[in-house]
Short mmCIF file of C-alpha atoms in Angstrom, two decimals:
data_model
loop_
_atom_site.label_atom_id
_atom_site.label_comp_id
_atom_site.label_asym_id
_atom_site.label_seq_id
_atom_site.Cartn_x
_atom_site.Cartn_y
_atom_site.Cartn_z
CA MET A 5 238.14 127.74 -88.05
CA ALA A 6 238.30 125.73 -91.26
CA ARG A 7 240.75 128.15 -92.89
CA PRO A 8 244.04 126.82 -91.47
CA TRP A 9 243.01 123.36 -92.59
CA LEU A 10 242.14 124.60 -96.03
CA VAL A 11 245.60 126.09 -96.23
CA GLY A 12 246.95 122.71 -95.13
CA GLY A 13 245.01 121.00 -97.90
CA LEU A 14 246.33 123.45 -100.46
CA LEU A 15 249.88 122.90 -99.25
CA ALA A 16 249.35 119.17 -99.55
CA SER A 17 248.23 119.48 -103.16
CA LEU A 18 251.15 121.79 -103.93
CA LEU A 19 253.46 119.12 -102.58
CA LEU A 20 251.77 116.62 -104.84
CA THR A 21 252.43 118.76 -107.88
CA GLY A 22 255.95 119.42 -106.60
CA ARG A 23 256.74 115.75 -106.67
CA SER A 24 256.49 115.45 -110.44
CA ALA A 25 259.31 117.97 -110.73
CA ARG A 26 261.34 115.79 -108.39
CA ALA A 27 260.63 112.60 -110.31
CA GLU A 28 262.14 114.14 -113.40
CA SER A 29 265.35 115.14 -111.66
CA PRO A 30 268.13 112.57 -111.69
CA GLU A 31 269.50 113.27 -108.17
CA GLN A 32 266.58 111.79 -106.23
CA ALA A 33 268.62 111.02 -103.12
CA ALA A 34 269.34 114.69 -102.61
CA ALA A 35 265.66 115.66 -102.50
CA PRO A 36 264.84 117.70 -99.39
CA TRP A 37 262.84 116.01 -96.62
CA TYR A 38 259.59 117.77 -97.41
CA VAL A 39 259.34 116.35 -100.92
CA PRO A 40 257.02 113.34 -100.64
CA ASP A 41 258.35 109.95 -101.68
CA HIS A 42 255.02 108.30 -102.33
CA ALA A 43 251.35 109.00 -102.96
CA ALA A 44 248.28 107.08 -101.85
CA LEU A 45 244.77 106.65 -103.18
CA GLN A 46 242.21 105.11 -100.85
CA PHE A 47 238.62 103.89 -101.04
CA ALA A 48 236.44 104.17 -97.86
CA GLY A 49 237.89 103.99 -94.34
CA SER A 50 235.62 106.77 -92.93
CA ILE A 51 237.61 109.54 -94.60
CA GLY A 52 235.61 109.80 -97.83
CA MET A 53 234.62 107.59 -100.72
CA LEU A 54 237.98 108.42 -102.24
CA ALA A 55 240.95 110.02 -100.52
CA ALA A 56 244.33 110.85 -102.01
CA GLY A 57 247.52 112.58 -101.02
CA PRO A 58 251.28 112.53 -100.58
CA GLY A 59 253.28 110.48 -98.09
CA TRP A 60 256.72 110.38 -96.52
CA ALA A 61 258.63 107.29 -95.42
CA PHE A 62 261.21 107.14 -92.64
CA LEU A 63 263.52 104.56 -91.10
CA ASP A 64 263.94 102.42 -94.18
CA GLU A 65 260.22 102.65 -95.01
CA GLN A 66 259.19 101.21 -91.65
CA LEU A 67 257.39 104.39 -90.72
CA GLU A 68 255.11 106.25 -93.08
CA LEU A 69 253.22 109.47 -92.77
CA GLU A 70 250.46 110.47 -95.18
CA VAL A 71 248.26 113.51 -95.66
CA LEU A 72 245.07 112.64 -97.51
CA VAL A 73 242.29 114.81 -98.84
CA GLY A 74 239.03 112.84 -98.97
CA TRP A 75 235.65 113.36 -100.51
CA ALA A 76 232.30 111.60 -100.40
CA PRO A 77 229.54 112.81 -102.73
CA LYS A 78 226.06 113.84 -101.63
CA ALA A 79 224.49 111.47 -104.17
CA VAL A 80 225.95 108.49 -102.29
CA VAL A 81 226.01 109.59 -98.64
CA GLY A 82 223.38 112.35 -98.30
CA ALA A 83 225.84 115.22 -97.82
CA ASP A 84 229.11 116.33 -99.38
CA PHE A 85 231.92 115.44 -97.02
CA VAL A 86 235.42 116.84 -97.46
CA THR A 87 238.10 115.63 -95.07
CA LEU A 88 241.78 116.15 -94.37
CA THR A 89 243.47 113.16 -92.76
CA LEU A 90 246.85 112.73 -91.14
CA LYS A 91 247.83 109.08 -91.06
CA GLY A 92 250.84 107.51 -89.38
CA GLN A 93 251.77 103.86 -89.91
CA TRP A 94 254.35 101.39 -88.73
CA HIS A 95 255.31 98.42 -90.90
CA PRO A 96 257.58 96.29 -88.70
CA PHE A 97 257.99 93.42 -91.19
CA HIS A 98 259.05 93.42 -94.78
CA LEU A 99 259.16 90.22 -96.84
CA THR A 100 260.06 89.66 -100.46
CA HIS A 101 259.17 86.83 -102.78
CA ARG A 102 260.48 87.02 -106.36
CA GLU A 103 259.47 90.43 -107.69
CA TRP A 104 256.85 90.91 -104.97
CA SER A 105 257.34 92.66 -101.67
CA PHE A 106 254.97 92.26 -98.73
CA ARG A 107 254.33 94.23 -95.59
CA PRO A 108 252.04 91.71 -93.91
CA PHE A 109 251.35 93.65 -90.73
CA THR A 110 250.73 97.35 -90.38
CA VAL A 111 249.55 99.22 -87.34
CA GLY A 112 248.72 102.89 -87.34
CA ALA A 113 246.61 105.80 -86.26
CA ALA A 114 244.77 108.53 -88.11
CA PHE A 115 243.19 111.85 -87.30
CA SER A 116 240.58 112.98 -89.77
CA TYR A 117 239.20 116.49 -89.90
CA THR A 118 235.85 117.12 -91.60
CA PHE A 119 235.30 120.58 -93.09
CA GLY A 120 232.03 122.41 -92.54
CA ASP A 121 229.91 124.37 -90.07
CA ASP A 122 227.99 121.28 -88.98
CA TYR A 123 231.05 119.95 -87.15
CA TYR A 124 233.02 121.47 -84.29
CA LEU A 125 236.62 121.35 -83.18
CA THR A 126 235.98 123.48 -80.10
CA LEU A 127 232.55 123.34 -78.48
CA PRO A 128 230.21 126.11 -79.75
CA ASP A 129 229.25 128.83 -77.26
CA ARG A 130 225.85 127.31 -76.56
CA TYR A 131 227.47 124.56 -74.49
CA VAL A 132 229.25 124.73 -71.15
CA SER A 133 232.78 123.35 -71.33
CA GLY A 134 232.93 119.55 -71.31
CA TYR A 135 229.26 119.16 -72.38
CA TYR A 136 230.42 116.73 -75.08
CA TRP A 137 233.76 115.06 -74.55
CA PHE A 138 234.44 114.34 -78.25
CA LYS A 139 234.89 116.58 -81.31
CA THR A 140 232.54 115.98 -84.23
CA ALA A 141 235.03 117.56 -86.68
CA LEU A 142 238.03 115.46 -85.61
CA ARG A 143 237.87 111.67 -85.64
CA PRO A 144 240.72 109.64 -84.28
CA ALA A 145 241.02 106.09 -85.55
CA LEU A 146 243.23 103.04 -85.06
CA LEU A 147 244.37 101.11 -88.13
CA LEU A 148 245.45 97.52 -88.78
CA GLY A 149 246.39 96.32 -92.22
CA GLY A 150 248.81 94.91 -94.71
CA SER A 151 250.05 95.42 -98.23
CA ALA A 152 251.64 93.75 -101.24
CA GLY A 153 253.46 95.42 -104.11
CA ARG A 154 255.93 95.22 -106.96
CA SER A 155 257.43 97.39 -109.60
CA VAL A 156 255.39 97.90 -112.75
CA PRO A 157 257.87 98.90 -115.45
CA SER A 158 255.22 98.88 -118.17
CA LEU A 159 253.52 101.78 -116.39
CA GLY A 160 256.83 103.36 -115.47
CA LEU A 161 256.21 102.79 -111.76
CA ARG A 162 259.14 102.01 -109.50
CA HIS A 163 256.84 100.45 -106.92
CA LEU A 164 253.08 100.02 -106.82
CA GLU A 165 251.42 98.40 -103.84
CA GLY A 166 247.87 97.58 -102.88
CA TYR A 167 246.83 97.73 -99.26
CA TYR A 168 243.91 96.97 -97.01
CA GLU A 169 243.18 98.55 -93.70
CA LEU A 170 240.83 97.69 -90.85
CA VAL A 171 239.70 101.03 -89.44
CA ALA A 172 238.40 101.41 -85.88
CA THR A 173 237.09 104.95 -85.34
CA ASP A 174 236.63 106.44 -81.86
CA TYR A 175 232.86 105.80 -81.72
CA ARG A 176 233.34 102.18 -82.78
CA ILE A 177 236.03 101.61 -80.13
CA VAL A 178 233.93 103.20 -77.36
CA GLN A 179 230.80 101.28 -78.35
CA PHE A 180 232.78 98.03 -78.70
CA LEU A 181 234.28 98.34 -75.22
CA GLN A 182 230.82 99.04 -73.74
CA ASN A 183 228.78 96.70 -75.92
CA PRO A 184 230.89 93.85 -77.27
CA SER A 185 227.92 91.60 -78.08
CA THR A 186 226.15 94.26 -80.15
CA VAL A 187 229.19 95.64 -81.95
CA LYS A 188 231.18 92.42 -82.59
CA THR A 189 233.09 92.78 -85.86
CA GLY A 190 231.48 96.19 -86.33
CA LEU A 191 234.52 97.47 -84.46
CA PHE A 192 236.18 97.65 -87.88
CA THR A 193 235.34 98.77 -91.36
CA LEU A 194 237.46 98.04 -94.39
CA ALA A 195 239.50 100.44 -96.50
CA LEU A 196 241.28 99.53 -99.74
CA GLY A 197 243.98 101.54 -101.40
CA ALA A 198 247.07 101.81 -103.54
CA ARG A 199 250.44 103.47 -103.00
CA VAL A 200 252.88 104.57 -105.65
CA ARG A 201 256.51 105.09 -104.66
CA PHE A 202 258.41 107.67 -106.67
CA MET B 75 243.73 100.49 -112.81
CA ARG B 76 241.77 98.01 -114.85
CA SER B 77 238.42 99.19 -116.17
CA TRP B 78 236.36 97.00 -113.83
CA VAL B 79 237.91 98.43 -110.69
CA PRO B 80 235.79 101.62 -110.50
CA TRP B 81 232.64 99.53 -111.00
CA LEU B 82 233.69 97.20 -108.23
CA LEU B 83 234.20 100.20 -105.93
CA VAL B 84 230.75 101.61 -106.73
CA LEU B 85 229.26 98.19 -106.03
CA CYS B 86 231.19 97.91 -102.78
CA ALA B 87 229.91 101.32 -101.66
CA GLY B 88 226.66 99.46 -101.02
CA CYS B 89 228.22 97.03 -98.56
CA ASP B 90 228.32 97.44 -94.82
CA VAL B 91 232.01 96.56 -94.58
CA PHE B 92 232.86 99.97 -95.96
CA GLU B 93 232.19 103.29 -94.27
CA LEU B 94 232.67 106.33 -96.45
CA HIS B 95 232.23 108.88 -93.65
CA PRO B 96 231.24 108.74 -89.95
CA TYR B 97 228.07 110.74 -90.72
CA GLU B 98 227.14 109.08 -94.02
CA VAL B 99 223.38 108.84 -94.61
CA ARG B 100 223.13 105.56 -96.47
CA GLY B 101 221.21 102.27 -96.30
CA GLY B 102 220.00 100.52 -93.16
CA VAL B 103 216.54 100.29 -91.63
CA ARG B 104 214.31 103.22 -92.69
CA ASP B 105 211.22 105.00 -91.30
CA THR B 106 211.19 103.02 -88.07
CA ASN B 107 208.56 105.25 -86.42
CA ALA B 108 206.09 105.17 -89.32
CA ARG B 109 206.46 101.40 -89.63
CA ALA B 110 205.79 100.97 -85.90
CA VAL B 111 202.59 103.05 -86.19
CA GLU B 112 201.55 100.96 -89.20
CA ARG B 113 202.08 97.73 -87.28
CA LEU B 114 200.14 99.22 -84.37
CA GLU B 115 197.17 100.10 -86.60
CA ARG B 116 196.92 96.46 -87.70
CA ASN B 117 196.68 95.43 -84.06
CA VAL B 118 193.74 97.49 -82.79
CA SER B 119 193.01 96.60 -79.20
CA GLY B 120 189.72 97.27 -77.46
CA GLY B 121 189.61 98.56 -73.90
CA ALA B 122 192.68 98.44 -71.70
CA PHE B 123 196.20 98.48 -73.16
CA ARG B 124 199.80 98.86 -72.08
CA PHE B 125 202.83 100.59 -73.49
CA VAL B 126 206.47 100.89 -72.43
CA VAL B 127 208.59 104.01 -72.01
CA LEU B 128 212.27 103.21 -72.52
CA GLY B 129 215.09 105.51 -71.42
CA ASP B 130 218.32 106.83 -72.95
CA ILE B 131 220.53 104.35 -74.81
CA GLY B 132 223.79 106.25 -75.48
CA VAL B 133 226.62 103.79 -74.82
CA TYR B 134 224.34 101.13 -73.30
CA GLN B 135 223.33 99.14 -76.37
CA ASP B 136 223.85 95.70 -74.83
CA ASP B 137 221.54 96.74 -71.97
CA THR B 138 219.02 97.88 -74.57
CA VAL B 139 219.12 94.44 -76.19
CA ASP B 140 218.27 92.97 -72.75
CA ALA B 141 215.43 95.49 -72.33
CA VAL B 142 213.97 94.72 -75.78
CA ARG B 143 214.10 90.99 -74.99
CA ASP B 144 212.41 91.57 -71.62
CA ILE B 145 209.68 93.73 -73.17
CA ALA B 146 208.92 91.03 -75.78
CA ARG B 147 207.79 88.77 -72.93
CA ARG B 148 205.24 91.30 -71.69
CA ASP B 149 201.77 92.01 -72.93
CA VAL B 150 202.42 95.53 -74.23
CA ASP B 151 201.21 97.13 -77.47
CA PHE B 152 204.16 99.41 -78.23
CA VAL B 153 207.31 101.07 -76.94
CA VAL B 154 208.50 104.67 -77.03
CA GLN B 155 212.24 105.21 -76.58
CA MET B 156 213.01 108.61 -75.05
CA GLY B 157 215.97 109.76 -77.22
CA ASP B 158 219.76 109.60 -77.07
CA LEU B 159 219.65 106.57 -79.31
CA THR B 160 223.34 107.24 -79.91
CA GLU B 161 226.31 108.77 -78.12
CA PHE B 162 228.05 110.36 -81.15
CA SER B 163 225.24 110.63 -83.76
CA SER B 164 227.40 108.40 -85.95
CA ALA B 165 225.82 106.58 -88.88
CA GLN B 166 226.91 103.23 -87.48
CA GLU B 167 225.23 103.81 -84.10
CA TYR B 168 222.05 104.80 -85.95
CA HIS B 169 222.30 101.54 -87.90
CA TRP B 170 222.69 99.48 -84.74
CA VAL B 171 219.72 101.03 -82.89
CA ALA B 172 217.46 101.16 -85.97
CA ASP B 173 218.18 97.46 -86.54
CA LEU B 174 217.41 96.63 -82.92
CA LEU B 175 214.31 98.80 -82.44
CA GLY B 176 212.99 98.52 -86.01
CA GLU B 177 213.07 94.72 -85.95
CA SER B 178 211.92 94.21 -82.35
CA ALA B 179 208.87 92.05 -81.59
CA VAL B 180 206.89 94.97 -80.15
CA PRO B 181 206.43 98.04 -82.44
CA THR B 182 208.93 100.64 -81.22
CA LEU B 183 209.16 104.37 -81.87
CA ALA B 184 211.86 106.83 -80.83
CA VAL B 185 212.09 110.50 -79.92
CA ILE B 186 215.19 112.47 -80.97
CA GLY B 187 217.72 113.28 -78.21
CA ASN B 188 220.48 115.87 -78.02
CA HIS B 189 223.18 113.25 -78.71
CA ASP B 190 221.31 112.30 -81.89
CA LEU B 191 221.55 115.81 -83.36
CA LEU B 192 225.33 116.18 -83.75
CA GLY B 193 226.98 116.43 -87.17
CA GLN B 194 224.45 115.05 -89.68
CA GLY B 195 222.44 113.52 -86.81
CA LYS B 196 219.17 115.19 -87.76
CA GLU B 197 219.44 113.81 -91.33
CA LEU B 198 220.27 110.38 -89.94
CA PHE B 199 217.24 110.47 -87.63
CA LEU B 200 214.97 111.52 -90.52
CA HIS B 201 216.42 108.68 -92.62
CA HIS B 202 216.23 105.88 -90.06
CA PHE B 203 213.28 106.97 -87.87
CA GLY B 204 211.35 109.69 -89.75
CA PRO B 205 209.98 113.14 -88.82
CA THR B 206 210.93 114.33 -85.31
CA PHE B 207 207.34 115.44 -84.69
CA LEU B 208 204.82 112.62 -84.74
CA SER B 209 201.26 112.24 -83.52
CA PHE B 210 199.30 108.99 -83.60
CA GLU B 211 196.32 107.44 -81.89
CA HIS B 212 195.96 104.07 -80.27
CA GLY B 213 193.26 102.60 -78.03
CA GLY B 214 191.36 105.88 -78.16
CA SER B 215 194.29 107.89 -76.77
CA ARG B 216 196.69 110.23 -78.58
CA PHE B 217 200.48 110.10 -78.40
CA ILE B 218 202.66 113.02 -79.47
CA LEU B 219 206.44 112.78 -79.95
CA PHE B 220 208.51 115.94 -80.41
CA ASP B 221 211.98 117.51 -80.32
CA SER B 222 212.69 119.44 -77.09
CA ASN B 223 216.49 119.66 -77.44
CA SER B 224 216.52 123.49 -77.33
CA ARG B 225 220.24 123.84 -76.54
CA GLU B 226 221.29 121.95 -79.70
CA TYR B 227 219.71 124.71 -81.79
CA GLY B 228 221.05 127.54 -79.58
CA PHE B 229 217.68 128.25 -77.91
CA PRO B 230 215.97 129.78 -80.97
CA GLY B 231 212.62 130.13 -79.17
CA ASN B 232 210.74 127.57 -81.29
CA VAL B 233 212.28 124.34 -80.01
CA PRO B 234 210.09 122.71 -78.90
CA ASP B 235 207.57 123.94 -81.45
CA LEU B 236 204.61 124.89 -79.24
CA GLU B 237 202.38 125.85 -82.18
CA GLN B 238 202.72 122.38 -83.66
CA LEU B 239 202.18 120.87 -80.22
CA ARG B 240 199.10 123.06 -79.62
CA SER B 241 197.42 121.91 -82.83
CA ALA B 242 198.21 118.26 -82.09
CA LEU B 243 196.79 118.60 -78.56
CA GLY B 244 193.23 119.09 -79.80
CA GLU B 245 190.42 117.13 -78.24
CA VAL B 246 190.68 113.36 -78.55
CA PRO B 247 187.47 111.89 -80.00
CA GLY B 248 185.83 109.66 -77.41
CA GLY B 249 187.53 111.46 -74.53
CA GLY B 250 190.75 109.40 -74.54
CA HIS B 251 194.03 110.38 -72.91
CA LEU B 252 196.80 112.62 -74.20
CA PHE B 253 200.43 111.58 -73.72
CA THR B 254 203.47 113.61 -74.78
CA PHE B 255 207.05 112.38 -75.25
CA SER B 256 210.19 114.51 -75.61
CA HIS B 257 213.80 114.05 -74.59
CA VAL B 258 214.67 117.11 -72.46
CA PRO B 259 212.15 117.83 -69.67
CA PRO B 260 210.79 121.38 -69.27
CA GLY B 261 212.66 123.13 -66.47
CA HIS B 262 215.99 121.46 -67.34
CA ALA B 263 218.92 123.77 -68.16
CA ASP B 264 218.94 122.32 -71.71
CA PHE B 265 215.27 123.22 -72.22
CA ASP B 266 214.50 126.74 -73.47
CA ALA B 267 213.71 128.57 -70.21
CA SER B 268 211.39 130.99 -72.03
CA LEU B 269 209.20 128.03 -73.07
CA THR B 270 209.00 126.17 -69.76
CA GLU B 271 206.00 128.06 -68.41
CA PRO B 272 204.15 128.17 -71.78
CA ILE B 273 204.52 124.41 -72.36
CA GLU B 274 203.48 123.52 -68.81
CA GLN B 275 200.49 125.86 -69.19
CA LEU B 276 199.60 124.37 -72.60
CA GLN B 277 199.82 120.79 -71.38
CA ALA B 278 197.65 121.68 -68.36
CA GLU B 279 195.04 123.50 -70.49
CA ARG B 280 194.71 120.60 -72.89
CA GLY B 281 194.51 118.05 -70.10
CA VAL B 282 197.64 116.03 -70.94
CA SER B 283 197.69 112.92 -68.74
CA ILE B 284 201.46 112.39 -68.64
CA SER B 285 204.48 114.18 -70.10
CA PHE B 286 207.35 111.65 -70.56
CA HIS B 287 211.06 112.57 -70.76
CA GLY B 288 214.60 111.19 -70.63
CA HIS B 289 217.92 113.05 -70.65
CA SER B 290 218.51 113.24 -66.88
CA HIS B 291 219.33 109.47 -66.78
CA ARG B 292 217.58 109.05 -63.43
CA PHE B 293 213.95 108.26 -62.69
CA SER B 294 211.96 111.18 -61.29
CA THR B 295 208.33 112.20 -61.25
CA ASP B 296 206.34 115.22 -60.18
CA ALA B 297 203.06 116.98 -60.92
CA ARG B 298 202.92 120.47 -62.42
CA ARG B 299 199.59 122.30 -62.79
CA GLY B 300 197.84 118.95 -62.51
CA VAL B 301 199.93 117.22 -65.22
CA ARG B 302 202.19 114.31 -64.26
CA TYR B 303 205.82 114.46 -65.51
CA PHE B 304 208.07 111.39 -65.64
CA CYS B 305 211.78 111.08 -66.41
CA THR B 306 212.92 107.52 -67.17
CA ASP B 307 216.10 105.85 -66.01
CA ALA B 308 218.81 105.51 -68.65
CA LEU B 309 219.16 101.87 -69.68
CA GLU B 310 222.34 101.11 -67.74
CA ILE B 311 220.05 101.15 -64.70
CA HIS B 312 218.05 98.27 -66.20
CA SER B 313 214.62 99.71 -65.69
CA TYR B 314 211.79 101.02 -67.83
CA LEU B 315 208.22 102.23 -67.34
CA VAL B 316 205.11 100.19 -68.11
CA VAL B 317 202.02 102.34 -68.52
CA THR B 318 198.58 100.74 -68.23
CA VAL B 319 195.62 102.65 -69.65
CA GLU B 320 192.22 101.40 -68.54
CA GLY B 321 189.29 103.74 -69.00
CA ASP B 322 189.96 106.89 -67.00
CA SER B 323 192.82 105.39 -65.06
CA VAL B 324 196.48 105.60 -66.14
CA ASN B 325 198.90 103.60 -64.04
CA VAL B 326 202.70 103.90 -64.34
CA GLU B 327 204.87 101.10 -63.02
CA GLN B 328 208.67 101.14 -62.87
CA VAL B 329 209.93 97.71 -63.94
CA SER B 330 213.43 96.28 -63.49
CA PHE B 331 214.94 93.74 -65.87
#
């Protein structure tokens, strides 16, 4: 079951390596759609201690799609977790102030797949259908956030931005709706990250 | 990145505002069951005593807070929660219930439920509550908690572990009572059918007073081979069981809150 996702992860890393070839070419505008235009590196957010991967922007950078491979080490979290996350985000506002650009409000959704036999995408045979209504291998999450960035010529970066994200995973949303006074702000956890535009 | 950034991230990995993975085993209240037994040993009561049997939590944490508050007003020595502490086995749910039960006024122990065994659930239970099999004595009686979630393991034939149960069900010095606690009741479709008769026979042979269970979410009771079996209401029904042990008599009362 994990194999197609592994292939997906490999493809994602190939795309990442592919992008350096693109950065060197002068005719950037002519790059085909599948060549990523940015890359992201993220800390936390329920998809690993660190997650990284390529991203694609659409509609004048209002919409962004990212594919992140995440990892959390056993020494920190008791088991090695490897995840593959598809993240979609909408940045409706874009402000600039001097050399800085801000995207103060971001809303998005993510689906994160965790590799390994301990997690299921389809219920194992020992259960009747519908025994559990959620999938332990696939976590949906809602995202709220914002970002600020600028170009960093000294590092040769056209645009580097830092972002934060409030992440509400499925189990947090369900428990919040049922138990608002226990969960409170536990609806969200925080993720921090950086994006580099090519 | 500046050189201090990685250090800041490592430091932040210790904070609750970050979650590295839904099933991360990290921080929070630990060894809740062992600590409850320790607290209980410091509070040795003579003669009659009471304990509470609390049902499934799942997505009813606010109701559980009400139950814990209600129990604190009663004269009871300890509480046993009957499993399904969580709905998803997520680390965060384990944190919430371990905080609530581990810090409650009355020492509280928990049994593992099927919902607590998903993903890294077993590791999370071991981390926050301790071994899934536990035997302790109080007021001259013996209490045995075990894992009866046979379906979660694919009915391997040794869940529940009857050999372990048999050795724990030895004679109680002083002729006290034996009480057993496990999530899935024998006879339920999620209980290993090949073990239903052996466990009922074993509990009868050893003179178990009451076998307590959860899982079915609705109160029920019956007697099998002279042993009483109770299933507790899940906590959305706002009821729990108060058990009074006084000499030879064991009285079970269903209490609403």
